Amino acid sequence: MSITYQKSNNLFKLTTANTLYAFELSHGTLVHRYYGQKRGATVPTSADVKGRVVSFSPYRDEDDKAFSFDTLPLEYSYFGSGDFRPTALRIKNANGDSVTSFSYVSHKIRRGRVDLSPIPAGRADDKTQTLDITLRDHVSGCELHLYYTVFYDCDVISRYAAITNHSGGDVVVEKWMSLCLDLPGEDYELISLGGRHCRERTVYQRTPIGRGNLSVASRRGATSHQMNPFMAVCAKDANEDRGEVYGFNLVWSGSFLGECESDQMHTTRIQLGLGSENFTYRLRDGETVYAPEAIMTYSPAGLGNMSRHFHDFINRHIVPEKAHEQRPVVLNSWEAFYFNINEDIMVDFAAAAADCGMDMVIMDDGWFGARINDKAGLGDWFVNRNRFPDGLRPFVERVKATGVKFGIWVEPEMVNPDSNLYRAHPDWVISCRGRERSLSRSQMVLDMSNPAVIDYLKASFTETFADVPIDYFKWDMNRQISEPGSPTLAPEDQGSLEYRYMLGVYSLFDWFTKQYPDAMIENCSGGGGRYDPAMMYFTSQIWTSDNTSARDRVLIQYSSQLAYPASVMSCHVSNPKGDLRELDLKYKVAVGGILGYEFNVLNTPDEIKDEIRRQVARYRTFDRLIQFGTHYRLSSPYETGISAYYYRLDGEILLSAILTDGKAVIGKKKALKKLAVRTADKDAVYRDAISGVTYTGAQLRAGIEIGEFAPDATGYDAKLWHFQKI
Ligand code: DGJ
């Protein structure tokens, strides 16, 4: 059993392969007791921990003043009941106050997990178990379920919740966090990944946590380019290979809040969830609402180990079945032609993809409605007959006759004001009555909380894609939510628009996966604007960034892998201008993830095409390692100016070292001379399939010389080794 309850000391214990999480039921309250290594753990209980009476901290019992919600490490916290730290749950009662205090009623330990659909959540396997704790606020009668699901082998435990209103009237959930964790100590640092469009996750921040709230958040209705929901809370001395690290993430694609704060008891509270700024939910009597799943992991051995837990979790419990198939090497039309596509161009493009040994051609934006630029047509999901006179099906048959598969771009959540859809249904966009509707990329966001919008989209796609053999969808999303209001929701429900929007989006994703079961979906939000575990649940991979410069991608890809595996990281070689050296650099950076190409191969010199053929053939010799291998970082481009890492699977190792120009270096550059493949099998002999040189496993473990780089004019160079056991 990975979850147990010991009646003798009221302890709940949740164990994973290497970690233990424990809390105690005391006075009807869940008191946090331990999160860390399983081996050698001692879990204190209230019998061991002497309570402290702290001035100004409220208590309920004159004879037990030390029992205060303000000073105990809690599993969850409720606004207004004497816990003055950041609150996990605030509910406005029917009488207008926002005070609640939930006490334990019962618990169940069950196999598998609680279904949150349409909200995505980690998929259960044979070992998955869930602890379901029921609590009640005895004044309002509202019921709270706190769920803990254990993903044993990945060392991941998840936290999520449900509230059912039994108060007899409406209540309003005003702040809601999925996870609340009170860790002992206050000497932690928070690592978070900020950024912007085209520089996603490159603001790699490491900030001391102290008194006062330190938060990461998105208020954009999307997880966003600007701030990712991933957080690592680590010991001050933690580095890639050493030190304690707690990792967190949220299986959600909308606005979120993560917060950290240390307190007078020298404990640190960490929370992650929907927050309050972009979320309130009017809950009717008898209604239940769910908070998305937050995941957490503990690593006693640095950031690398934490990342591997998350990679493993996402690969095994998040991505769809389709993601386990070999991924196609795609050729995408966007950077080749932008909107200037038509049937003949795309068929020639497909033939060129086949000629270069690629597997699939992707027809990006510009194939539908009046979409000849970004000013018109979004929402009108019928084929543009000027560009595809015979319709989609005969065109796709021509594409397939060239020998490649076919993928197509969609952006279901959006509408241009200049579209038939908007003209017919101006009330289907997110907007607030009487207020101007902001544009972004000349588009508006459809109100996905409105079932009529979802029905329209399903009907349009059903008709347009009927009998069209589509192998891949690229699902884009190119603006975020302003004026968050719904023309159809009641005034009391407007605060839940963004939450309901996500439910609508997830239900449409679910419909796509069922309607087109053979098609793979790639997620995109102007690149990596929704690079989160919830999107990864539906989509096998994500277009990592609209920035395809190898130089910028080194940083973007390096930090993305702190939280997410290479298997979801879609990377394209773009725009080589007849320069083989550049092509080599772009390729070596792109094979940090799932390889594709995105430029006009029709205008490309033969020598470039020959090189691409060789690249694709080479990639096929090691793509399994990238998709399924275990990832080890050796050197951070942020610290050393060299990004070095390897993937290991069975008897093979793919090692990469990329010299950057060092502009983004944080702190001092350290000289890096050797790369140590520490998990090589020491008794084995390996041959590098690229250079033909042989190494013993012991040599690889001790470290191989990087050798001289030959930087180009901008200071970049890259090296690749593919070791195979012989
Ligand atoms: C943004 C995406 O990130 C690009 O790859 C491309 O699909 C464009 N949208 C198309 O409008």
XYZ file of C-alpha atoms and ligand atoms in Angstrom:
737
model
C 0.000 0.000 0.000
C 1.466 3.360 -0.900
C -1.114 5.158 1.291
C -1.761 4.181 4.894
C -3.527 5.577 7.916
C -2.267 4.570 11.364
C -5.029 4.889 13.903
C -2.627 4.625 16.840
C -0.971 7.948 16.052
C -3.458 9.385 13.532
C -0.809 9.511 10.818
C -1.476 9.449 7.112
C 1.571 8.251 5.184
C 1.970 8.464 1.431
C 4.970 6.722 -0.027
C 6.515 6.727 -3.459
C 9.540 4.729 -4.591
C 11.915 7.076 -2.765
C 9.854 9.640 -0.868
C 7.531 9.853 2.091
C 4.814 12.414 2.733
C 3.086 12.404 6.109
C 0.495 14.365 8.012
C -1.389 13.963 11.214
C -5.035 14.266 12.061
C -5.150 16.356 15.204
C -8.243 18.066 16.648
C -10.035 17.453 13.326
C -7.255 19.363 11.547
C -4.686 17.983 9.090
C -1.241 18.933 10.365
C 1.696 18.528 8.000
C 4.507 16.410 9.431
C 7.003 15.340 6.794
C 7.929 15.472 3.116
C 11.268 14.085 2.071
C 13.340 11.001 1.629
C 11.692 7.723 2.581
C 14.858 5.973 3.675
C 15.645 6.648 7.327
C 12.739 9.067 7.762
C 11.435 9.826 11.233
C 8.041 11.421 11.301
C 7.251 13.533 14.337
C 3.696 13.655 15.706
C 2.042 15.970 18.190
C 3.297 13.637 20.916
C 6.884 14.635 19.944
C 6.402 18.245 18.914
C 5.980 20.561 21.851
C 3.372 23.168 21.011
C 4.342 26.797 21.454
C 2.029 29.503 22.579
C 2.632 32.479 20.344
C 1.307 35.910 21.152
C -1.234 37.294 18.691
C -1.941 33.839 17.261
C -5.605 32.955 17.825
C -6.603 29.682 19.509
C -9.914 27.974 20.153
C -9.275 26.279 23.484
C -8.203 28.224 26.540
C -6.536 25.046 27.860
C -4.612 24.403 24.646
C -3.383 27.778 23.477
C -0.579 26.235 21.466
C -3.041 24.735 19.023
C -3.350 27.642 16.652
C -4.058 27.606 12.921
C -1.606 30.443 12.674
C 1.399 28.497 13.906
C 0.873 24.865 12.935
C 2.201 23.442 9.670
C -1.106 22.779 7.912
C -2.193 20.671 4.979
C -4.687 23.302 3.945
C -5.740 26.704 5.180
C -9.021 28.582 5.319
C -9.515 32.289 5.217
C -10.629 34.016 8.358
C -10.106 31.271 10.924
C -6.933 32.546 12.486
C -4.337 31.409 9.957
C -2.848 34.717 8.840
C -0.555 33.167 6.243
C -1.575 33.076 2.563
C -4.849 31.219 2.437
C -5.630 28.210 0.273
C -9.394 28.595 0.283
C -11.696 31.529 0.719
C -15.430 31.030 0.322
C -17.959 33.792 0.624
C -20.916 32.378 2.505
C -24.564 33.082 1.778
C -24.577 35.526 4.713
C -21.812 37.612 3.130
C -18.832 36.772 5.341
C -15.907 34.804 3.954
C -14.975 32.762 7.010
C -14.813 28.993 6.873
C -13.107 26.330 8.904
C -13.230 22.810 7.553
C -12.819 19.851 9.920
C -12.148 16.231 9.179
C -15.198 14.007 8.672
C -13.871 10.805 7.090
C -11.414 9.441 4.585
C -11.144 6.745 1.953
C -8.120 5.167 0.336
C -8.898 3.948 -3.134
C -7.170 2.445 -6.136
C -6.760 4.692 -9.126
C -7.766 8.319 -8.966
C -10.687 10.729 -8.980
C -11.818 11.706 -12.467
C -11.716 15.465 -13.018
C -12.802 15.454 -16.646
C -13.015 17.553 -18.668
C -10.054 18.864 -16.653
C -7.049 16.716 -17.587
C -5.078 14.998 -14.846
C -2.371 12.363 -14.462
C -3.456 9.012 -15.885
C -3.595 6.247 -13.292
C -1.733 2.951 -13.624
C -1.913 -0.268 -11.584
C -0.010 1.270 -8.716
C -1.871 4.564 -8.518
C -3.720 5.166 -5.272
C -5.717 8.086 -3.974
C -6.487 9.369 -0.531
C -9.807 11.181 -0.420
C -10.394 13.185 2.748
C -13.810 14.652 3.434
C -13.997 17.803 5.537
C -16.941 19.953 6.455
C -17.494 23.533 7.422
C -20.050 23.066 10.148
C -21.542 26.524 9.829
C -22.159 26.650 6.074
C -22.473 22.890 5.613
C -20.109 23.040 2.601
C -18.108 19.902 2.016
C -14.481 19.886 0.930
C -12.615 16.920 -0.497
C -8.847 17.022 -0.428
C -7.356 14.465 -2.779
C -3.835 13.070 -2.744
C -2.894 10.775 -5.612
C 0.347 8.809 -5.481
C 2.254 8.057 -8.696
C 4.603 5.636 -7.050
C 7.387 4.988 -9.553
C 7.822 8.607 -10.597
C 8.089 9.932 -7.027
C 5.193 12.261 -7.730
C 2.256 13.020 -5.451
C -0.597 15.156 -6.678
C -3.030 17.390 -4.830
C -6.455 18.503 -5.992
C -9.804 19.247 -4.406
C -13.571 19.453 -4.749
C -16.143 21.604 -2.986
C -19.809 20.733 -2.742
C -22.212 23.340 -1.533
C -24.743 22.076 1.001
C -25.462 25.459 2.479
C -28.970 25.837 1.118
C -28.030 29.023 -0.766
C -25.327 30.225 -3.132
C -21.733 30.542 -1.933
C -18.818 32.049 -3.868
C -15.390 30.434 -3.994
C -13.138 33.497 -3.976
C -9.662 31.972 -3.783
C -8.688 28.400 -4.436
C -5.358 26.653 -4.329
C -4.898 22.999 -5.234
C -1.803 22.601 -3.154
C -0.746 24.016 0.184
C 2.476 22.784 1.741
C 4.108 24.058 4.925
C 7.766 23.049 4.900
C 9.961 23.339 7.969
C 12.690 25.964 7.630
C 12.899 29.238 5.793
C 16.192 29.052 3.958
C 14.772 28.169 0.583
C 15.052 29.633 -2.866
C 12.430 29.659 -5.571
C 13.336 28.814 -9.156
C 10.767 29.971 -11.691
C 10.662 30.333 -15.454
C 9.560 33.680 -16.796
C 9.906 34.983 -20.315
C 7.939 36.468 -23.146
C 6.825 35.580 -26.652
C 9.899 34.228 -28.491
C 11.896 34.046 -25.255
C 9.738 31.560 -23.362
C 11.076 30.256 -20.047
C 14.432 31.985 -20.460
C 14.125 34.286 -17.469
C 15.527 31.586 -15.226
C 15.068 33.203 -11.831
C 16.437 31.955 -8.556
C 15.119 34.109 -5.729
C 15.431 33.730 -1.946
C 12.100 33.072 -0.255
C 11.608 35.192 2.817
C 9.001 37.113 4.695
C 6.519 38.626 2.334
C 4.801 36.916 -0.509
C 6.873 35.740 -3.476
C 4.606 34.705 -6.288
C 4.540 33.398 -9.820
C 1.348 34.018 -11.728
C -0.372 34.355 -15.037
C -3.397 36.631 -15.320
C -3.684 36.090 -19.069
C -6.230 33.303 -19.294
C -3.401 31.090 -20.533
C -0.450 29.683 -18.662
C 1.503 32.065 -20.870
C 4.882 32.800 -22.427
C 5.515 35.221 -19.607
C 5.404 32.868 -16.605
C 5.271 29.095 -16.462
C 3.389 27.307 -13.639
C 6.478 25.243 -12.778
C 8.211 26.105 -9.475
C 11.200 24.559 -7.740
C 11.763 25.328 -4.085
C 15.263 24.346 -3.137
C 17.883 24.540 -0.459
C 20.290 27.459 -0.895
C 23.152 25.110 -1.747
C 21.163 22.913 -4.128
C 22.553 22.570 -7.610
C 22.119 20.257 -10.554
C 23.332 17.165 -8.695
C 23.142 17.953 -5.014
C 20.850 19.400 -2.399
C 17.184 19.204 -1.548
C 14.682 20.317 -4.153
C 10.883 20.315 -4.131
C 9.323 20.622 -7.582
C 5.755 21.750 -8.324
C 3.539 22.172 -11.336
C -0.130 22.585 -12.151
C -2.098 20.517 -14.658
C -3.961 23.536 -15.952
C -3.657 25.867 -18.961
C -5.300 29.051 -17.736
C -4.422 31.785 -15.247
C -2.781 30.511 -12.092
C -1.060 31.594 -8.921
C 1.904 30.069 -7.133
C 3.074 31.633 -3.895
C 5.801 31.148 -1.314
C 6.196 32.877 2.007
C 8.110 32.129 5.166
C 6.679 33.025 8.557
C 7.289 33.705 12.231
C 7.466 29.956 12.980
C 10.369 29.610 10.508
C 8.277 27.513 8.189
C 7.672 28.169 4.510
C 4.256 27.940 2.899
C 4.081 26.979 -0.757
C 0.809 27.112 -2.653
C -0.231 26.539 -6.226
C -3.637 26.782 -7.831
C -6.248 28.965 -9.451
C -5.643 31.843 -7.060
C -8.172 34.639 -6.750
C -7.408 37.379 -9.224
C -8.842 35.651 -12.297
C -11.087 33.222 -10.492
C -14.263 33.314 -8.451
C -16.947 30.687 -8.671
C -20.580 31.042 -7.597
C -21.504 27.578 -6.354
C -25.188 26.810 -6.240
C -26.683 24.610 -3.553
C -25.917 20.964 -4.368
C -23.287 21.869 -6.992
C -19.691 20.540 -6.955
C -16.643 22.245 -8.449
C -13.137 20.839 -8.904
C -9.711 22.414 -8.513
C -7.130 21.229 -11.051
C -4.372 18.833 -10.099
C -1.105 20.189 -8.728
C 1.865 17.852 -8.784
C 4.826 17.798 -6.455
C 8.020 15.847 -6.190
C 10.966 15.747 -3.838
C 14.580 15.261 -4.822
C 17.374 14.844 -2.276
C 19.878 15.023 -5.120
C 19.476 18.300 -6.902
C 17.583 19.708 -9.841
C 18.549 17.023 -12.339
C 16.823 14.365 -10.308
C 13.735 16.568 -9.865
C 13.546 17.094 -13.638
C 13.806 13.363 -14.264
C 10.867 12.743 -11.902
C 8.768 15.249 -13.836
C 9.923 13.950 -17.227
C 9.024 10.454 -16.177
C 5.649 11.541 -14.828
C 4.740 13.454 -17.995
C 5.879 10.639 -20.264
C 4.091 7.938 -18.290
C 1.013 9.631 -16.860
C 0.268 12.731 -18.894
C 0.879 12.480 -22.638
C -1.716 10.662 -24.772
C -1.260 7.130 -26.111
C -0.414 8.568 -29.534
C 2.687 10.241 -28.063
C 4.314 6.844 -27.562
C 4.506 6.245 -31.314
C 7.563 7.284 -33.270
C 7.139 10.967 -34.098
C 7.133 12.131 -37.695
C 9.849 14.424 -38.999
C 7.633 17.187 -40.339
C 8.097 19.923 -42.890
C 5.961 22.914 -41.920
C 4.803 25.560 -44.386
C 4.732 28.586 -42.040
C 8.235 30.020 -42.228
C 8.458 28.821 -45.836
C 5.432 30.696 -47.234
C 3.552 32.310 -44.329
C 0.028 32.922 -45.727
C 0.994 32.453 -49.386
C -0.054 28.865 -49.892
C -2.200 27.073 -52.442
C -2.730 23.553 -53.671
C 0.187 23.387 -56.128
C 2.671 24.977 -53.755
C 1.691 22.575 -50.988
C 1.851 19.512 -53.230
C 5.335 20.519 -54.442
C 6.294 21.161 -50.854
C 5.088 17.691 -49.882
C 7.083 16.150 -52.712
C 10.181 18.008 -51.511
C 9.568 16.740 -47.975
C 9.406 13.187 -49.296
C 12.532 13.768 -51.365
C 14.403 14.908 -48.248
C 13.357 11.811 -46.326
C 10.800 13.535 -44.118
C 7.566 11.899 -43.012
C 4.920 14.570 -43.061
C 4.020 17.928 -44.504
C 2.117 20.434 -42.389
C -0.134 22.972 -44.016
C -0.025 25.861 -41.570
C -2.211 28.973 -41.489
C -3.890 30.310 -44.661
C -5.974 27.425 -46.049
C -9.495 28.436 -44.951
C -12.104 31.180 -45.210
C -10.745 34.578 -46.233
C -7.510 33.925 -44.390
C -4.892 35.379 -46.719
C -3.333 37.429 -43.915
C -3.890 37.707 -40.187
C -6.687 40.243 -40.548
C -9.531 37.977 -41.641
C -11.101 34.565 -41.696
C -10.428 33.056 -38.270
C -13.533 31.186 -37.223
C -14.617 30.316 -40.773
C -13.447 26.743 -40.909
C -14.210 25.944 -44.521
C -11.582 25.503 -47.201
C -10.608 28.463 -49.367
C -11.749 27.358 -52.840
C -9.597 29.981 -54.579
C -6.565 28.211 -53.193
C -7.875 24.642 -53.163
C -10.375 24.560 -56.040
C -11.374 20.919 -55.653
C -11.607 20.999 -51.899
C -9.477 19.423 -49.202
C -9.865 15.748 -49.899
C -8.503 15.607 -53.497
C -5.681 17.917 -52.410
C -4.728 15.705 -49.475
C -4.804 12.687 -51.763
C -2.276 14.435 -54.024
C -0.114 15.190 -50.981
C -0.220 11.585 -49.859
C 0.643 10.371 -53.346
C 4.030 12.071 -52.889
C 4.732 9.653 -50.046
C 4.255 11.803 -46.946
C 1.574 12.098 -44.316
C -0.528 15.216 -43.939
C -1.028 17.660 -41.065
C -3.137 20.796 -40.870
C -3.227 23.970 -38.747
C -6.276 25.094 -36.760
C -6.926 27.812 -34.203
C -10.349 26.864 -32.860
C -10.565 29.303 -29.945
C -10.277 32.471 -32.020
C -12.194 34.705 -34.385
C -11.301 37.702 -36.552
C -13.877 40.512 -36.494
C -13.641 40.259 -40.279
C -15.208 36.815 -40.529
C -18.592 35.313 -41.269
C -18.613 33.867 -37.785
C -18.212 37.217 -36.042
C -20.701 38.937 -38.319
C -23.262 36.247 -37.490
C -22.439 35.940 -33.778
C -20.796 39.044 -32.294
C -22.055 37.811 -28.925
C -19.885 34.691 -29.095
C -16.678 36.454 -28.092
C -15.283 37.076 -24.658
C -16.293 40.629 -23.829
C -17.963 42.833 -21.251
C -21.178 44.596 -22.090
C -20.613 48.264 -22.976
C -16.824 47.964 -23.077
C -14.563 48.137 -26.062
C -13.286 44.746 -27.213
C -9.486 44.760 -27.362
C -7.781 43.113 -30.284
C -4.524 41.250 -30.332
C -3.119 39.981 -33.643
C -6.383 41.381 -35.076
C -8.370 38.711 -33.303
C -10.750 38.075 -30.429
C -11.223 35.082 -28.190
C -14.322 32.952 -28.593
C -16.372 32.378 -25.489
C -15.551 28.725 -24.987
C -17.774 28.694 -21.892
C -20.755 28.950 -24.234
C -21.873 25.476 -25.381
C -23.236 26.969 -28.629
C -19.678 27.998 -29.580
C -18.353 24.510 -28.935
C -21.197 23.002 -30.938
C -20.480 25.346 -33.846
C -16.799 24.373 -33.847
C -17.547 20.668 -33.731
C -20.035 20.977 -36.588
C -17.627 23.061 -38.715
C -14.691 20.715 -38.283
C -16.870 17.644 -38.787
C -18.061 18.982 -42.103
C -14.750 20.373 -43.353
C -12.662 17.363 -42.386
C -15.207 14.701 -43.367
C -13.341 11.968 -45.262
C -10.102 13.956 -45.253
C -7.314 11.660 -44.068
C -5.593 13.981 -41.571
C -2.643 12.589 -39.619
C -1.825 15.582 -37.474
C -3.396 18.793 -36.192
C -1.429 21.813 -35.092
C -3.718 23.528 -32.554
C -2.703 27.147 -32.245
C -3.856 29.913 -29.864
C -2.519 33.356 -30.635
C -3.883 35.764 -28.103
C -4.748 35.952 -24.450
C -7.865 37.013 -22.621
C -8.722 40.646 -21.932
C -12.123 41.987 -20.851
C -12.880 38.612 -19.246
C -16.634 38.439 -19.489
C -19.185 36.226 -21.161
C -22.285 37.621 -22.889
C -24.175 34.486 -21.906
C -23.139 33.852 -18.310
C -25.266 35.274 -15.493
C -23.733 38.264 -13.655
C -22.983 36.049 -10.632
C -21.056 33.612 -12.841
C -18.845 36.107 -14.672
C -15.941 35.511 -12.272
C -15.783 31.900 -13.388
C -15.523 32.762 -17.104
C -11.841 31.888 -17.410
C -12.325 28.635 -15.503
C -15.304 27.667 -17.668
C -13.366 28.763 -20.774
C -10.719 26.154 -19.975
C -13.363 23.465 -19.407
C -14.765 24.275 -22.850
C -11.310 24.116 -24.435
C -10.560 20.792 -22.748
C -13.886 19.330 -23.846
C -13.117 20.335 -27.440
C -9.655 18.777 -27.208
C -11.287 15.633 -25.892
C -13.719 15.654 -28.799
C -10.832 16.054 -31.290
C -8.959 13.104 -29.838
C -12.090 10.940 -30.137
C -13.229 12.271 -33.510
C -9.777 11.857 -35.088
C -8.254 8.992 -33.077
C -5.516 8.347 -35.623
C -4.304 11.923 -35.710
C -1.611 13.290 -33.490
C -2.116 16.792 -32.077
C 0.687 19.304 -31.679
C -0.062 22.151 -29.328
C 0.990 25.681 -30.073
C 0.232 29.066 -28.621
C 2.367 31.389 -30.683
C 4.977 28.791 -29.802
C 5.180 27.964 -26.123
C 2.427 30.127 -24.634
C 0.621 27.135 -23.173
C 3.576 24.931 -22.399
C 1.948 23.142 -19.478
C 1.096 19.601 -18.350
C -2.612 20.006 -19.138
C -1.935 20.746 -22.809
C 0.492 17.834 -22.836
C -2.383 15.573 -21.797
C -4.048 16.030 -25.192
C -1.119 16.832 -27.428
C 1.918 14.689 -28.068
C 4.251 17.631 -28.463
C 4.297 21.423 -28.244
C 5.776 23.963 -30.621
C 8.332 25.218 -28.125
C 8.713 28.761 -29.383
C 8.081 30.889 -32.469
C 11.731 31.755 -32.162
C 13.579 29.273 -34.373
C 17.003 30.875 -34.097
C 19.331 28.122 -32.911
C 21.092 30.679 -30.751
C 17.988 31.611 -28.776
C 16.634 28.086 -28.799
C 19.629 26.818 -26.817
C 18.403 28.765 -23.803
C 14.689 28.177 -24.385
C 15.136 24.440 -24.718
C 17.575 24.129 -21.843
C 15.274 25.743 -19.307
C 12.110 24.119 -20.689
C 13.642 20.787 -19.781
C 13.870 21.764 -16.161
C 10.199 20.804 -15.968
C 9.286 19.089 -19.239
C 10.732 16.156 -21.188
C 12.336 16.310 -24.628
C 9.509 14.136 -25.958
C 7.105 17.109 -25.881
C 9.580 19.663 -27.229
C 8.988 20.315 -30.910
C 12.085 21.820 -32.566
C 12.445 22.838 -36.204
C 15.410 23.625 -38.367
C 14.391 26.834 -40.093
C 15.537 29.015 -42.902
C 19.046 27.804 -43.788
C 20.305 30.156 -46.463
C 22.587 27.820 -48.327
C 25.030 27.797 -45.420
C 25.945 24.246 -44.397
C 27.669 25.350 -41.234
C 24.507 27.080 -40.064
C 22.462 24.035 -41.012
C 24.699 21.870 -38.856
C 24.304 24.171 -35.826
C 20.545 24.361 -36.279
C 20.282 20.601 -36.537
C 22.405 19.932 -33.466
C 20.279 22.318 -31.438
C 16.992 20.939 -32.853
C 17.853 17.343 -31.968
C 17.685 18.354 -28.327
C 13.984 17.620 -28.937
C 11.653 16.291 -31.632
C 13.068 17.224 -35.028
C 11.198 18.963 -37.849
C 11.967 21.459 -40.626
C 10.349 24.762 -41.495
C 11.668 26.590 -44.542
C 11.267 26.728 -48.278
C 12.968 23.558 -49.434
C 11.710 24.313 -52.951
C 14.283 27.096 -53.299
C 17.028 25.184 -51.633
C 20.372 24.273 -53.201
C 20.953 20.560 -53.771
C 23.814 20.436 -51.303
C 21.474 21.591 -48.539
C 18.900 18.988 -49.543
C 21.615 16.304 -49.511
C 22.629 17.412 -46.055
C 19.030 17.356 -44.826
C 18.665 13.783 -46.108
C 21.747 12.840 -44.099
C 20.447 14.687 -41.044
C 17.079 12.938 -41.110
C 18.728 9.554 -41.618
C 21.106 10.244 -38.726
C 18.218 11.417 -36.515
C 16.430 8.146 -37.130
C 19.394 6.321 -35.589
C 18.935 8.098 -32.239
C 15.395 9.522 -32.116
C 14.351 6.848 -29.585
C 16.838 8.242 -27.111
C 15.309 11.704 -27.318
C 11.747 10.492 -27.127
C 12.138 7.798 -24.489
C 15.589 8.253 -22.949
C 16.546 9.657 -19.566
C 17.884 13.196 -19.628
C 20.985 14.393 -17.771
C 22.200 17.975 -17.836
C 25.937 18.489 -17.614
C 26.404 22.174 -18.109
C 24.087 25.158 -18.114
C 24.405 27.765 -20.873
C 23.262 30.284 -18.262
C 26.328 29.535 -16.126
C 29.100 28.302 -18.400
C 28.131 29.472 -21.846
C 27.943 25.804 -22.857
C 24.739 23.817 -22.943
C 25.679 20.167 -22.455
C 23.384 17.237 -21.791
C 22.836 13.640 -22.708
C 20.011 11.176 -23.206
C 20.462 7.588 -22.169
C 18.365 4.604 -23.196
C 19.398 0.980 -22.827
C 22.951 0.695 -24.152
C 22.977 4.021 -26.010
C 23.881 7.569 -25.125
C 23.361 10.752 -27.133
C 25.645 13.502 -25.873
C 25.444 17.099 -26.962
C 27.550 20.191 -26.241
C 26.621 23.596 -27.634
C 28.888 26.581 -27.228
C 26.893 29.795 -26.950
C 28.186 33.306 -27.265
C 27.800 33.677 -23.524
C 25.659 36.817 -23.725
C 23.040 35.276 -21.474
C 25.509 34.033 -18.916
C 24.388 34.655 -15.373
C 27.302 35.076 -12.979
C 30.786 33.961 -13.841
C 31.702 31.694 -16.699
C 33.445 28.567 -15.565
C 35.829 26.787 -17.854
C 34.362 23.464 -18.903
C 36.796 21.003 -20.394
C 35.293 17.559 -19.881
C 31.875 15.999 -20.150
C 31.290 13.145 -17.723
C 28.649 10.621 -18.754
C 28.172 9.452 -15.202
C 25.566 6.813 -15.938
C 27.578 5.009 -18.617
C 28.010 1.328 -17.880
C 31.549 1.193 -16.525
C 32.293 -2.320 -17.736
C 31.054 -1.703 -21.269
C 32.790 -0.482 -24.391
C 31.034 2.137 -26.487
C 31.574 3.263 -30.049
C 30.622 6.778 -31.104
C 28.512 6.153 -34.223
C 29.288 9.684 -35.464
C 33.097 9.744 -35.243
C 33.755 5.996 -35.052
C 35.936 6.467 -31.933
C 35.724 3.834 -29.195
C 35.575 4.581 -25.442
C 35.314 2.428 -22.362
C 32.411 3.086 -20.041
C 34.946 4.055 -17.367
C 36.360 6.710 -19.701
C 32.903 8.117 -20.366
C 32.183 8.236 -16.658
C 35.444 9.989 -15.918
C 34.669 12.483 -18.666
C 35.654 12.905 -22.279
C 37.436 15.982 -23.504
C 35.070 18.413 -25.194
C 37.944 19.339 -27.448
C 38.248 22.562 -29.356
C 35.129 24.341 -30.475
C 35.297 26.154 -33.784
C 32.922 29.044 -33.116
C 31.283 30.775 -36.041
C 31.226 34.560 -36.364
C 28.544 34.797 -33.686
C 30.444 32.597 -31.247
C 28.420 29.394 -31.569
C 29.381 25.810 -32.276
C 27.877 22.426 -31.447
C 29.070 18.853 -31.056
C 27.212 15.580 -30.952
C 28.271 12.084 -29.912
C 26.153 8.952 -30.251
C 27.630 6.174 -28.125
C 26.471 2.636 -28.701
C 27.541 -0.322 -26.614
C 29.541 -2.812 -28.626
C 1.785 31.154 -34.526
C 2.551 29.873 -34.569
O 3.406 29.759 -33.484
C 3.277 29.746 -35.889
O 4.065 28.596 -35.912
C 2.258 29.741 -36.980
O 1.463 28.601 -36.898
C 1.410 30.987 -36.909
N 0.838 31.174 -35.611
C 0.303 30.943 -37.926
O -0.561 31.993 -37.823
